[in-house]
PDB file with one MODEL, atoms N, CA, C and O in Angstrom:
MODEL        1
ATOM      1  N   MET A   1       0.839  -1.175   0.000  1.00  0.00           N
ATOM      2  CA  MET A   1       0.000   0.000   0.000  1.00  0.00           C
ATOM      3  C   MET A   1       0.883   1.237   0.000  1.00  0.00           C
ATOM      4  O   MET A   1       1.891   1.274   0.705  1.00  0.00           O
ATOM      5  N   PRO A   2       0.528   2.232  -0.765  1.00  0.00           N
ATOM      6  CA  PRO A   2       1.289   3.483  -0.753  1.00  0.00           C
ATOM      7  C   PRO A   2       1.177   4.176   0.610  1.00  0.00           C
ATOM      8  O   PRO A   2       0.136   4.119   1.266  1.00  0.00           O
ATOM      9  N   ASP A   3       2.252   4.822   1.017  1.00  0.00           N
ATOM     10  CA  ASP A   3       2.278   5.551   2.282  1.00  0.00           C
ATOM     11  C   ASP A   3       3.014   6.860   2.060  1.00  0.00           C
ATOM     12  O   ASP A   3       4.045   6.894   1.388  1.00  0.00           O
ATOM     13  N   GLU A   4       2.484   7.937   2.625  1.00  0.00           N
ATOM     14  CA  GLU A   4       3.074   9.256   2.413  1.00  0.00           C
ATOM     15  C   GLU A   4       4.478   9.365   3.007  1.00  0.00           C
ATOM     16  O   GLU A   4       5.345  10.016   2.424  1.00  0.00           O
ATOM     17  N   ILE A   5       4.709   8.738   4.152  1.00  0.00           N
ATOM     18  CA  ILE A   5       5.987   8.888   4.843  1.00  0.00           C
ATOM     19  C   ILE A   5       6.991   7.816   4.443  1.00  0.00           C
ATOM     20  O   ILE A   5       8.121   8.132   4.072  1.00  0.00           O
ATOM     21  N   LEU A   6       6.591   6.560   4.516  1.00  0.00           N
ATOM     22  CA  LEU A   6       7.515   5.455   4.293  1.00  0.00           C
ATOM     23  C   LEU A   6       7.582   4.981   2.837  1.00  0.00           C
ATOM     24  O   LEU A   6       8.456   4.188   2.485  1.00  0.00           O
ATOM     25  N   GLY A   7       6.681   5.455   2.006  1.00  0.00           N
ATOM     26  CA  GLY A   7       6.637   5.000   0.619  1.00  0.00           C
ATOM     27  C   GLY A   7       5.664   3.849   0.448  1.00  0.00           C
ATOM     28  O   GLY A   7       4.880   3.824  -0.501  1.00  0.00           O
ATOM     29  N   GLN A   8       5.717   2.881   1.380  1.00  0.00           N
ATOM     30  CA  GLN A   8       4.771   1.776   1.376  1.00  0.00           C
ATOM     31  C   GLN A   8       4.350   1.475   2.803  1.00  0.00           C
ATOM     32  O   GLN A   8       5.137   1.619   3.738  1.00  0.00           O
ATOM     33  N   ALA A   9       3.096   1.054   2.963  1.00  0.00           N
ATOM     34  CA  ALA A   9       2.573   0.701   4.284  1.00  0.00           C
ATOM     35  C   ALA A   9       2.201  -0.775   4.291  1.00  0.00           C
ATOM     36  O   ALA A   9       1.914  -1.358   3.245  1.00  0.00           O
ATOM     37  N   ILE A  10       2.209  -1.367   5.464  1.00  0.00           N
ATOM     38  CA  ILE A  10       1.880  -2.782   5.608  1.00  0.00           C
ATOM     39  C   ILE A  10       0.369  -2.960   5.652  1.00  0.00           C
ATOM     40  O   ILE A  10      -0.342  -2.241   6.354  1.00  0.00           O
ATOM     41  N   LYS A  11      -0.101  -3.939   4.881  1.00  0.00           N
ATOM     42  CA  LYS A  11      -1.510  -4.311   4.900  1.00  0.00           C
ATOM     43  C   LYS A  11      -1.581  -5.801   5.193  1.00  0.00           C
ATOM     44  O   LYS A  11      -0.897  -6.597   4.550  1.00  0.00           O
ATOM     45  N   ALA A  12      -2.404  -6.179   6.159  1.00  0.00           N
ATOM     46  CA  ALA A  12      -2.562  -7.585   6.523  1.00  0.00           C
ATOM     47  C   ALA A  12      -3.894  -8.097   5.989  1.00  0.00           C
ATOM     48  O   ALA A  12      -4.937  -7.471   6.179  1.00  0.00           O
ATOM     49  N   PHE A  13      -3.842  -9.240   5.320  1.00  0.00           N
ATOM     50  CA  PHE A  13      -5.033  -9.935   4.864  1.00  0.00           C
ATOM     51  C   PHE A  13      -5.251 -11.091   5.825  1.00  0.00           C
ATOM     52  O   PHE A  13      -4.391 -11.962   5.952  1.00  0.00           O
ATOM     53  N   LEU A  14      -6.392 -11.108   6.503  1.00  0.00           N
ATOM     54  CA  LEU A  14      -6.658 -12.094   7.538  1.00  0.00           C
ATOM     55  C   LEU A  14      -7.783 -13.027   7.120  1.00  0.00           C
ATOM     56  O   LEU A  14      -8.803 -12.593   6.584  1.00  0.00           O
ATOM     57  N   VAL A  15      -7.584 -14.309   7.372  1.00  0.00           N
ATOM     58  CA  VAL A  15      -8.615 -15.311   7.132  1.00  0.00           C
ATOM     59  C   VAL A  15      -8.955 -15.920   8.478  1.00  0.00           C
ATOM     60  O   VAL A  15      -8.084 -16.438   9.176  1.00  0.00           O
ATOM     61  N   THR A  16     -10.235 -15.855   8.839  1.00  0.00           N
ATOM     62  CA  THR A  16     -10.669 -16.406  10.113  1.00  0.00           C
ATOM     63  C   THR A  16     -11.711 -17.489   9.860  1.00  0.00           C
ATOM     64  O   THR A  16     -12.364 -17.509   8.817  1.00  0.00           O
ATOM     65  N   GLY A  17     -11.852 -18.373  10.811  1.00  0.00           N
ATOM     66  CA  GLY A  17     -12.883 -19.408  10.724  1.00  0.00           C
ATOM     67  C   GLY A  17     -14.254 -18.796  10.925  1.00  0.00           C
ATOM     68  O   GLY A  17     -14.382 -17.658  11.376  1.00  0.00           O
ATOM     69  N   LYS A  18     -15.276 -19.565  10.585  1.00  0.00           N
ATOM     70  CA  LYS A  18     -16.651 -19.068  10.691  1.00  0.00           C
ATOM     71  C   LYS A  18     -17.034 -18.757  12.137  1.00  0.00           C
ATOM     72  O   LYS A  18     -17.822 -17.845  12.384  1.00  0.00           O
ATOM     73  N   GLU A  19     -16.490 -19.496  13.082  1.00  0.00           N
ATOM     74  CA  GLU A  19     -16.818 -19.308  14.487  1.00  0.00           C
ATOM     75  C   GLU A  19     -15.910 -18.284  15.174  1.00  0.00           C
ATOM     76  O   GLU A  19     -16.135 -17.950  16.337  1.00  0.00           O
ATOM     77  N   ALA A  20     -14.909 -17.794  14.487  1.00  0.00           N
ATOM     78  CA  ALA A  20     -13.954 -16.859  15.092  1.00  0.00           C
ATOM     79  C   ALA A  20     -14.613 -15.523  15.387  1.00  0.00           C
ATOM     80  O   ALA A  20     -15.441 -15.025  14.624  1.00  0.00           O
ATOM     81  N   ARG A  21     -14.220 -14.970  16.506  1.00  0.00           N
ATOM     82  CA  ARG A  21     -14.743 -13.659  16.908  1.00  0.00           C
ATOM     83  C   ARG A  21     -13.604 -12.660  16.986  1.00  0.00           C
ATOM     84  O   ARG A  21     -13.534 -11.850  17.910  1.00  0.00           O
ATOM     85  N   LEU A  22     -12.734 -12.725  16.028  1.00  0.00           N
ATOM     86  CA  LEU A  22     -11.565 -11.853  15.978  1.00  0.00           C
ATOM     87  C   LEU A  22     -11.966 -10.500  15.401  1.00  0.00           C
ATOM     88  O   LEU A  22     -12.610 -10.425  14.355  1.00  0.00           O
ATOM     89  N   THR A  23     -11.581  -9.437  16.094  1.00  0.00           N
ATOM     90  CA  THR A  23     -11.901  -8.095  15.619  1.00  0.00           C
ATOM     91  C   THR A  23     -10.635  -7.370  15.195  1.00  0.00           C
ATOM     92  O   THR A  23      -9.521  -7.813  15.474  1.00  0.00           O
ATOM     93  N   GLN A  24     -10.827  -6.257  14.520  1.00  0.00           N
ATOM     94  CA  GLN A  24      -9.691  -5.434  14.103  1.00  0.00           C
ATOM     95  C   GLN A  24      -8.903  -4.985  15.331  1.00  0.00           C
ATOM     96  O   GLN A  24      -7.672  -4.987  15.312  1.00  0.00           O
ATOM     97  N   ASP A  25      -9.597  -4.604  16.384  1.00  0.00           N
ATOM     98  CA  ASP A  25      -8.924  -4.167  17.618  1.00  0.00           C
ATOM     99  C   ASP A  25      -8.085  -5.286  18.225  1.00  0.00           C
ATOM    100  O   ASP A  25      -6.976  -5.042  18.701  1.00  0.00           O
ATOM    101  N   ASP A  26      -8.610  -6.520  18.213  1.00  0.00           N
ATOM    102  CA  ASP A  26      -7.861  -7.665  18.748  1.00  0.00           C
ATOM    103  C   ASP A  26      -6.538  -7.835  18.000  1.00  0.00           C
ATOM    104  O   ASP A  26      -5.485  -8.019  18.610  1.00  0.00           O
ATOM    105  N   VAL A  27      -6.610  -7.770  16.690  1.00  0.00           N
ATOM    106  CA  VAL A  27      -5.415  -7.959  15.860  1.00  0.00           C
ATOM    107  C   VAL A  27      -4.418  -6.837  16.107  1.00  0.00           C
ATOM    108  O   VAL A  27      -3.224  -7.087  16.272  1.00  0.00           O
ATOM    109  N   LEU A  28      -4.900  -5.617  16.134  1.00  0.00           N
ATOM    110  CA  LEU A  28      -4.008  -4.472  16.319  1.00  0.00           C
ATOM    111  C   LEU A  28      -3.359  -4.473  17.695  1.00  0.00           C
ATOM    112  O   LEU A  28      -2.182  -4.136  17.823  1.00  0.00           O
ATOM    113  N   LYS A  29      -4.104  -4.844  18.718  1.00  0.00           N
ATOM    114  CA  LYS A  29      -3.528  -4.924  20.068  1.00  0.00           C
ATOM    115  C   LYS A  29      -2.444  -5.996  20.117  1.00  0.00           C
ATOM    116  O   LYS A  29      -1.373  -5.784  20.686  1.00  0.00           O
ATOM    117  N   HIS A  30      -2.734  -7.152  19.513  1.00  0.00           N
ATOM    118  CA  HIS A  30      -1.743  -8.233  19.496  1.00  0.00           C
ATOM    119  C   HIS A  30      -0.484  -7.795  18.745  1.00  0.00           C
ATOM    120  O   HIS A  30       0.631  -8.017  19.217  1.00  0.00           O
ATOM    121  N   CYS A  31      -0.661  -7.179  17.584  1.00  0.00           N
ATOM    122  CA  CYS A  31       0.489  -6.730  16.786  1.00  0.00           C
ATOM    123  C   CYS A  31       1.289  -5.663  17.534  1.00  0.00           C
ATOM    124  O   CYS A  31       2.520  -5.706  17.552  1.00  0.00           O
ATOM    125  N   SER A  32       0.600  -4.719  18.141  1.00  0.00           N
ATOM    126  CA  SER A  32       1.283  -3.651  18.872  1.00  0.00           C
ATOM    127  C   SER A  32       2.079  -4.198  20.045  1.00  0.00           C
ATOM    128  O   SER A  32       3.149  -3.686  20.372  1.00  0.00           O
ATOM    129  N   LYS A  33       1.552  -5.244  20.677  1.00  0.00           N
ATOM    130  CA  LYS A  33       2.216  -5.848  21.828  1.00  0.00           C
ATOM    131  C   LYS A  33       3.433  -6.680  21.416  1.00  0.00           C
ATOM    132  O   LYS A  33       4.422  -6.735  22.147  1.00  0.00           O
ATOM    133  N   ASN A  34       3.363  -7.330  20.244  1.00  0.00           N
ATOM    134  CA  ASN A  34       4.382  -8.309  19.855  1.00  0.00           C
ATOM    135  C   ASN A  34       5.308  -7.879  18.722  1.00  0.00           C
ATOM    136  O   ASN A  34       6.275  -8.580  18.423  1.00  0.00           O
ATOM    137  N   LEU A  35       5.036  -6.749  18.091  1.00  0.00           N
ATOM    138  CA  LEU A  35       5.858  -6.297  16.965  1.00  0.00           C
ATOM    139  C   LEU A  35       6.403  -4.893  17.217  1.00  0.00           C
ATOM    140  O   LEU A  35       5.854  -4.126  18.009  1.00  0.00           O
ATOM    141  N   GLU A  36       7.470  -4.587  16.539  1.00  0.00           N
ATOM    142  CA  GLU A  36       7.975  -3.209  16.563  1.00  0.00           C
ATOM    143  C   GLU A  36       6.933  -2.309  15.906  1.00  0.00           C
ATOM    144  O   GLU A  36       6.178  -2.772  15.051  1.00  0.00           O
ATOM    145  N   SER A  37       6.877  -1.046  16.283  1.00  0.00           N
ATOM    146  CA  SER A  37       5.826  -0.149  15.796  1.00  0.00           C
ATOM    147  C   SER A  37       5.811  -0.026  14.272  1.00  0.00           C
ATOM    148  O   SER A  37       4.744   0.119  13.677  1.00  0.00           O
ATOM    149  N   PHE A  38       6.987  -0.084  13.633  1.00  0.00           N
ATOM    150  CA  PHE A  38       7.018   0.053  12.175  1.00  0.00           C
ATOM    151  C   PHE A  38       6.517  -1.207  11.480  1.00  0.00           C
ATOM    152  O   PHE A  38       6.277  -1.187  10.272  1.00  0.00           O
ATOM    153  N   MET A  39       6.353  -2.312  12.224  1.00  0.00           N
ATOM    154  CA  MET A  39       5.887  -3.570  11.643  1.00  0.00           C
ATOM    155  C   MET A  39       4.379  -3.785  11.816  1.00  0.00           C
ATOM    156  O   MET A  39       3.816  -4.706  11.224  1.00  0.00           O
ATOM    157  N   VAL A  40       3.724  -2.946  12.618  1.00  0.00           N
ATOM    158  CA  VAL A  40       2.285  -3.079  12.839  1.00  0.00           C
ATOM    159  C   VAL A  40       1.560  -2.662  11.561  1.00  0.00           C
ATOM    160  O   VAL A  40       1.828  -1.588  11.022  1.00  0.00           O
ATOM    161  N   PRO A  41       0.639  -3.504  11.069  1.00  0.00           N
ATOM    162  CA  PRO A  41      -0.069  -3.165   9.827  1.00  0.00           C
ATOM    163  C   PRO A  41      -0.830  -1.854   9.940  1.00  0.00           C
ATOM    164  O   PRO A  41      -1.437  -1.551  10.967  1.00  0.00           O
ATOM    165  N   LYS A  42      -0.783  -1.097   8.878  1.00  0.00           N
ATOM    166  CA  LYS A  42      -1.547   0.145   8.824  1.00  0.00           C
ATOM    167  C   LYS A  42      -2.977  -0.144   8.352  1.00  0.00           C
ATOM    168  O   LYS A  42      -3.907   0.595   8.677  1.00  0.00           O
ATOM    169  N   TYR A  43      -3.140  -1.219   7.589  1.00  0.00           N
ATOM    170  CA  TYR A  43      -4.444  -1.612   7.059  1.00  0.00           C
ATOM    171  C   TYR A  43      -4.697  -3.085   7.351  1.00  0.00           C
ATOM    172  O   TYR A  43      -3.777  -3.903   7.332  1.00  0.00           O
ATOM    173  N   LEU A  44      -5.957  -3.411   7.621  1.00  0.00           N
ATOM    174  CA  LEU A  44      -6.370  -4.790   7.838  1.00  0.00           C
ATOM    175  C   LEU A  44      -7.557  -5.092   6.943  1.00  0.00           C
ATOM    176  O   LEU A  44      -8.409  -4.234   6.715  1.00  0.00           O
ATOM    177  N   GLU A  45      -7.607  -6.316   6.438  1.00  0.00           N
ATOM    178  CA  GLU A  45      -8.721  -6.719   5.602  1.00  0.00           C
ATOM    179  C   GLU A  45      -9.040  -8.182   5.904  1.00  0.00           C
ATOM    180  O   GLU A  45      -8.176  -9.049   5.777  1.00  0.00           O
ATOM    181  N   PHE A  46     -10.283  -8.453   6.303  1.00  0.00           N
ATOM    182  CA  PHE A  46     -10.721  -9.798   6.627  1.00  0.00           C
ATOM    183  C   PHE A  46     -11.353 -10.458   5.401  1.00  0.00           C
ATOM    184  O   PHE A  46     -12.090  -9.818   4.651  1.00  0.00           O
ATOM    185  N   HIS A  47     -11.055 -11.748   5.208  1.00  0.00           N
ATOM    186  CA  HIS A  47     -11.601 -12.520   4.085  1.00  0.00           C
ATOM    187  C   HIS A  47     -12.002 -13.907   4.558  1.00  0.00           C
ATOM    188  O   HIS A  47     -11.503 -14.396   5.572  1.00  0.00           O
ATOM    189  N   ASP A  48     -12.906 -14.537   3.819  1.00  0.00           N
ATOM    190  CA  ASP A  48     -13.253 -15.936   4.079  1.00  0.00           C
ATOM    191  C   ASP A  48     -12.157 -16.850   3.558  1.00  0.00           C
ATOM    192  O   ASP A  48     -11.797 -17.834   4.204  1.00  0.00           O
ATOM    193  N   VAL A  49     -11.630 -16.517   2.382  1.00  0.00           N
ATOM    194  CA  VAL A  49     -10.521 -17.258   1.766  1.00  0.00           C
ATOM    195  C   VAL A  49      -9.657 -16.258   1.008  1.00  0.00           C
ATOM    196  O   VAL A  49     -10.120 -15.177   0.644  1.00  0.00           O
ATOM    197  N   LEU A  50      -8.408 -16.623   0.775  1.00  0.00           N
ATOM    198  CA  LEU A  50      -7.519 -15.785  -0.030  1.00  0.00           C
ATOM    199  C   LEU A  50      -7.403 -16.406  -1.419  1.00  0.00           C
ATOM    200  O   LEU A  50      -7.442 -17.629  -1.561  1.00  0.00           O
ATOM    201  N   PRO A  51      -7.261 -15.567  -2.441  1.00  0.00           N
ATOM    202  CA  PRO A  51      -7.121 -16.122  -3.794  1.00  0.00           C
ATOM    203  C   PRO A  51      -5.818 -16.892  -3.932  1.00  0.00           C
ATOM    204  O   PRO A  51      -4.780 -16.495  -3.404  1.00  0.00           O
ATOM    205  N   LYS A  52      -5.896 -17.994  -4.650  1.00  0.00           N
ATOM    206  CA  LYS A  52      -4.702 -18.823  -4.854  1.00  0.00           C
ATOM    207  C   LYS A  52      -4.449 -19.031  -6.336  1.00  0.00           C
ATOM    208  O   LYS A  52      -5.368 -19.022  -7.156  1.00  0.00           O
ATOM    209  N   SER A  53      -3.175 -19.219  -6.653  1.00  0.00           N
ATOM    210  CA  SER A  53      -2.770 -19.470  -8.042  1.00  0.00           C
ATOM    211  C   SER A  53      -3.007 -20.944  -8.368  1.00  0.00           C
ATOM    212  O   SER A  53      -3.426 -21.716  -7.506  1.00  0.00           O
ATOM    213  N   ALA A  54      -2.740 -21.324  -9.600  1.00  0.00           N
ATOM    214  CA  ALA A  54      -2.914 -22.706 -10.036  1.00  0.00           C
ATOM    215  C   ALA A  54      -2.027 -23.660  -9.236  1.00  0.00           C
ATOM    216  O   ALA A  54      -2.358 -24.836  -9.084  1.00  0.00           O
ATOM    217  N   SER A  55      -0.909 -23.159  -8.729  1.00  0.00           N
ATOM    218  CA  SER A  55       0.001 -24.006  -7.950  1.00  0.00           C
ATOM    219  C   SER A  55      -0.378 -24.064  -6.464  1.00  0.00           C
ATOM    220  O   SER A  55       0.301 -24.728  -5.681  1.00  0.00           O
ATOM    221  N   GLY A  56      -1.449 -23.379  -6.074  1.00  0.00           N
ATOM    222  CA  GLY A  56      -1.928 -23.428  -4.699  1.00  0.00           C
ATOM    223  C   GLY A  56      -1.331 -22.385  -3.772  1.00  0.00           C
ATOM    224  O   GLY A  56      -1.612 -22.385  -2.574  1.00  0.00           O
ATOM    225  N   LYS A  57      -0.511 -21.498  -4.313  1.00  0.00           N
ATOM    226  CA  LYS A  57       0.097 -20.438  -3.494  1.00  0.00           C
ATOM    227  C   LYS A  57      -0.824 -19.216  -3.465  1.00  0.00           C
ATOM    228  O   LYS A  57      -1.668 -19.043  -4.343  1.00  0.00           O
ATOM    229  N   ILE A  58      -0.653 -18.382  -2.454  1.00  0.00           N
ATOM    230  CA  ILE A  58      -1.430 -17.144  -2.365  1.00  0.00           C
ATOM    231  C   ILE A  58      -1.121 -16.294  -3.595  1.00  0.00           C
ATOM    232  O   ILE A  58       0.044 -16.063  -3.920  1.00  0.00           O
ATOM    233  N   ASP A  59      -2.164 -15.831  -4.273  1.00  0.00           N
ATOM    234  CA  ASP A  59      -2.007 -15.020  -5.490  1.00  0.00           C
ATOM    235  C   ASP A  59      -1.870 -13.551  -5.087  1.00  0.00           C
ATOM    236  O   ASP A  59      -2.868 -12.847  -4.935  1.00  0.00           O
ATOM    237  N   LYS A  60      -0.636 -13.098  -4.918  1.00  0.00           N
ATOM    238  CA  LYS A  60      -0.364 -11.732  -4.464  1.00  0.00           C
ATOM    239  C   LYS A  60      -0.809 -10.689  -5.482  1.00  0.00           C
ATOM    240  O   LYS A  60      -1.225  -9.594  -5.105  1.00  0.00           O
ATOM    241  N   LYS A  61      -0.727 -11.016  -6.758  1.00  0.00           N
ATOM    242  CA  LYS A  61      -1.182 -10.071  -7.791  1.00  0.00           C
ATOM    243  C   LYS A  61      -2.686  -9.860  -7.697  1.00  0.00           C
ATOM    244  O   LYS A  61      -3.168  -8.739  -7.857  1.00  0.00           O
ATOM    245  N   LYS A  62      -3.424 -10.926  -7.440  1.00  0.00           N
ATOM    246  CA  LYS A  62      -4.872 -10.825  -7.287  1.00  0.00           C
ATOM    247  C   LYS A  62      -5.212 -10.015  -6.034  1.00  0.00           C
ATOM    248  O   LYS A  62      -6.145  -9.212  -6.052  1.00  0.00           O
ATOM    249  N   LEU A  63      -4.467 -10.218  -4.956  1.00  0.00           N
ATOM    250  CA  LEU A  63      -4.682  -9.427  -3.738  1.00  0.00           C
ATOM    251  C   LEU A  63      -4.453  -7.947  -4.010  1.00  0.00           C
ATOM    252  O   LEU A  63      -5.208  -7.095  -3.540  1.00  0.00           O
ATOM    253  N   LYS A  64      -3.408  -7.649  -4.769  1.00  0.00           N
ATOM    254  CA  LYS A  64      -3.118  -6.253  -5.094  1.00  0.00           C
ATOM    255  C   LYS A  64      -4.248  -5.659  -5.921  1.00  0.00           C
ATOM    256  O   LYS A  64      -4.651  -4.518  -5.691  1.00  0.00           O
ATOM    257  N   THR A  65      -4.764  -6.419  -6.881  1.00  0.00           N
ATOM    258  CA  THR A  65      -5.880  -5.953  -7.705  1.00  0.00           C
ATOM    259  C   THR A  65      -7.114  -5.715  -6.837  1.00  0.00           C
ATOM    260  O   THR A  65      -7.805  -4.709  -6.995  1.00  0.00           O
ATOM    261  N   MET A  66      -7.384  -6.639  -5.927  1.00  0.00           N
ATOM    262  CA  MET A  66      -8.525  -6.485  -5.017  1.00  0.00           C
ATOM    263  C   MET A  66      -8.357  -5.242  -4.156  1.00  0.00           C
ATOM    264  O   MET A  66      -9.325  -4.522  -3.910  1.00  0.00           O
ATOM    265  N   THR A  67      -7.141  -4.986  -3.698  1.00  0.00           N
ATOM    266  CA  THR A  67      -6.848  -3.840  -2.850  1.00  0.00           C
ATOM    267  C   THR A  67      -7.063  -2.530  -3.597  1.00  0.00           C
ATOM    268  O   THR A  67      -7.618  -1.580  -3.046  1.00  0.00           O
ATOM    269  N   GLU A  68      -6.627  -2.484  -4.840  1.00  0.00           N
ATOM    270  CA  GLU A  68      -6.746  -1.252  -5.621  1.00  0.00           C
ATOM    271  C   GLU A  68      -8.192  -0.929  -5.955  1.00  0.00           C
ATOM    272  O   GLU A  68      -8.518   0.227  -6.222  1.00  0.00           O
ATOM    273  N   SER A  69      -9.069  -1.936  -5.945  1.00  0.00           N
ATOM    274  CA  SER A  69     -10.451  -1.717  -6.345  1.00  0.00           C
ATOM    275  C   SER A  69     -11.369  -1.343  -5.182  1.00  0.00           C
ATOM    276  O   SER A  69     -12.551  -1.073  -5.398  1.00  0.00           O
ATOM    277  N   LYS A  70     -10.848  -1.323  -3.954  1.00  0.00           N
ATOM    278  CA  LYS A  70     -11.691  -0.945  -2.819  1.00  0.00           C
ATOM    279  C   LYS A  70     -10.970   0.036  -1.919  1.00  0.00           C
ATOM    280  O   LYS A  70      -9.742   0.123  -1.913  1.00  0.00           O
ATOM    281  N   GLU A  71     -11.767   0.773  -1.158  1.00  0.00           N
ATOM    282  CA  GLU A  71     -11.208   1.758  -0.225  1.00  0.00           C
ATOM    283  C   GLU A  71     -10.753   1.041   1.042  1.00  0.00           C
ATOM    284  O   GLU A  71     -11.463   0.179   1.559  1.00  0.00           O
ATOM    285  N   ASP A  72      -9.582   1.392   1.537  1.00  0.00           N
ATOM    286  CA  ASP A  72      -9.026   0.747   2.714  1.00  0.00           C
ATOM    287  C   ASP A  72      -9.399   1.494   3.976  1.00  0.00           C
ATOM    288  O   ASP A  72      -9.556   2.715   3.980  1.00  0.00           O
ATOM    289  N   ILE A  73      -9.538   0.718   5.062  1.00  0.00           N
ATOM    290  CA  ILE A  73      -9.822   1.286   6.371  1.00  0.00           C
ATOM    291  C   ILE A  73      -8.503   1.386   7.121  1.00  0.00           C
ATOM    292  O   ILE A  73      -7.901   0.360   7.436  1.00  0.00           O
ATOM    293  N   PRO A  74      -8.035   2.605   7.416  1.00  0.00           N
ATOM    294  CA  PRO A  74      -6.750   2.736   8.116  1.00  0.00           C
ATOM    295  C   PRO A  74      -6.810   2.227   9.540  1.00  0.00           C
ATOM    296  O   PRO A  74      -7.871   2.185  10.163  1.00  0.00           O
ATOM    297  N   ASN A  75      -5.671   1.850  10.032  1.00  0.00           N
ATOM    298  CA  ASN A  75      -5.490   1.372  11.400  1.00  0.00           C
ATOM    299  C   ASN A  75      -5.603   2.578  12.333  1.00  0.00           C
ATOM    300  O   ASN A  75      -4.802   3.506  12.213  1.00  0.00           O
ATOM    301  N   PRO A  76      -6.566   2.599  13.258  1.00  0.00           N
ATOM    302  CA  PRO A  76      -6.737   3.754  14.146  1.00  0.00           C
ATOM    303  C   PRO A  76      -5.537   3.973  15.072  1.00  0.00           C
ATOM    304  O   PRO A  76      -5.268   5.109  15.463  1.00  0.00           O
ATOM    305  N   LEU A  77      -4.821   2.919  15.427  1.00  0.00           N
ATOM    306  CA  LEU A  77      -3.648   3.088  16.289  1.00  0.00           C
ATOM    307  C   LEU A  77      -2.526   3.815  15.564  1.00  0.00           C
ATOM    308  O   LEU A  77      -1.781   4.572  16.186  1.00  0.00           O
ATOM    309  N   GLN A  78      -2.394   3.600  14.275  1.00  0.00           N
ATOM    310  CA  GLN A  78      -1.370   4.287  13.480  1.00  0.00           C
ATOM    311  C   GLN A  78      -1.707   5.772  13.371  1.00  0.00           C
ATOM    312  O   GLN A  78      -0.804   6.607  13.385  1.00  0.00           O
ATOM    313  N   ALA A  79      -2.970   6.109  13.265  1.00  0.00           N
ATOM    314  CA  ALA A  79      -3.383   7.501  13.108  1.00  0.00           C
ATOM    315  C   ALA A  79      -3.051   8.324  14.355  1.00  0.00           C
ATOM    316  O   ALA A  79      -2.829   9.531  14.259  1.00  0.00           O
ATOM    317  N   GLN A  80      -3.015   7.680  15.523  1.00  0.00           N
ATOM    318  CA  GLN A  80      -2.744   8.387  16.769  1.00  0.00           C
ATOM    319  C   GLN A  80      -1.277   8.713  16.939  1.00  0.00           C
ATOM    320  O   GLN A  80      -0.941   9.604  17.719  1.00  0.00           O
ATOM    321  N   GLN A  81      -0.390   8.026  16.239  1.00  0.00           N
ATOM    322  CA  GLN A  81       1.049   8.214  16.409  1.00  0.00           C
ATOM    323  C   GLN A  81       1.531   9.458  15.722  1.00  0.00           C
ATOM    324  O   GLN A  81       2.721   9.766  15.766  1.00  0.00           O
TER     325      GLN A  81
ENDMDL
END
C-alpha cells in the first residue's frame, strides 16, 4: 500500500474461521504488543478465503488488484502516532 511517509505501508489480509470472533482491535492490540511499531499493519482486511494461483500459493497479484479496487480502512492506532 502506498504511504506518504515510508513510501509503502503494511496491509494484513486475515482469514478467520466461521466461528472466530476476531476483531480489528484484537489484531491491532496483538500486533502492537508483539511487533515493533514500524511492523504493525496500517491496514487490515478480513476474508473468508484468499485467492490462490494454479500451484496453490497465495495469489499476491490478485490481492493487489482487489486492494486497488476498494477503499481501505486505516489502522486507528497508526493515526494516533
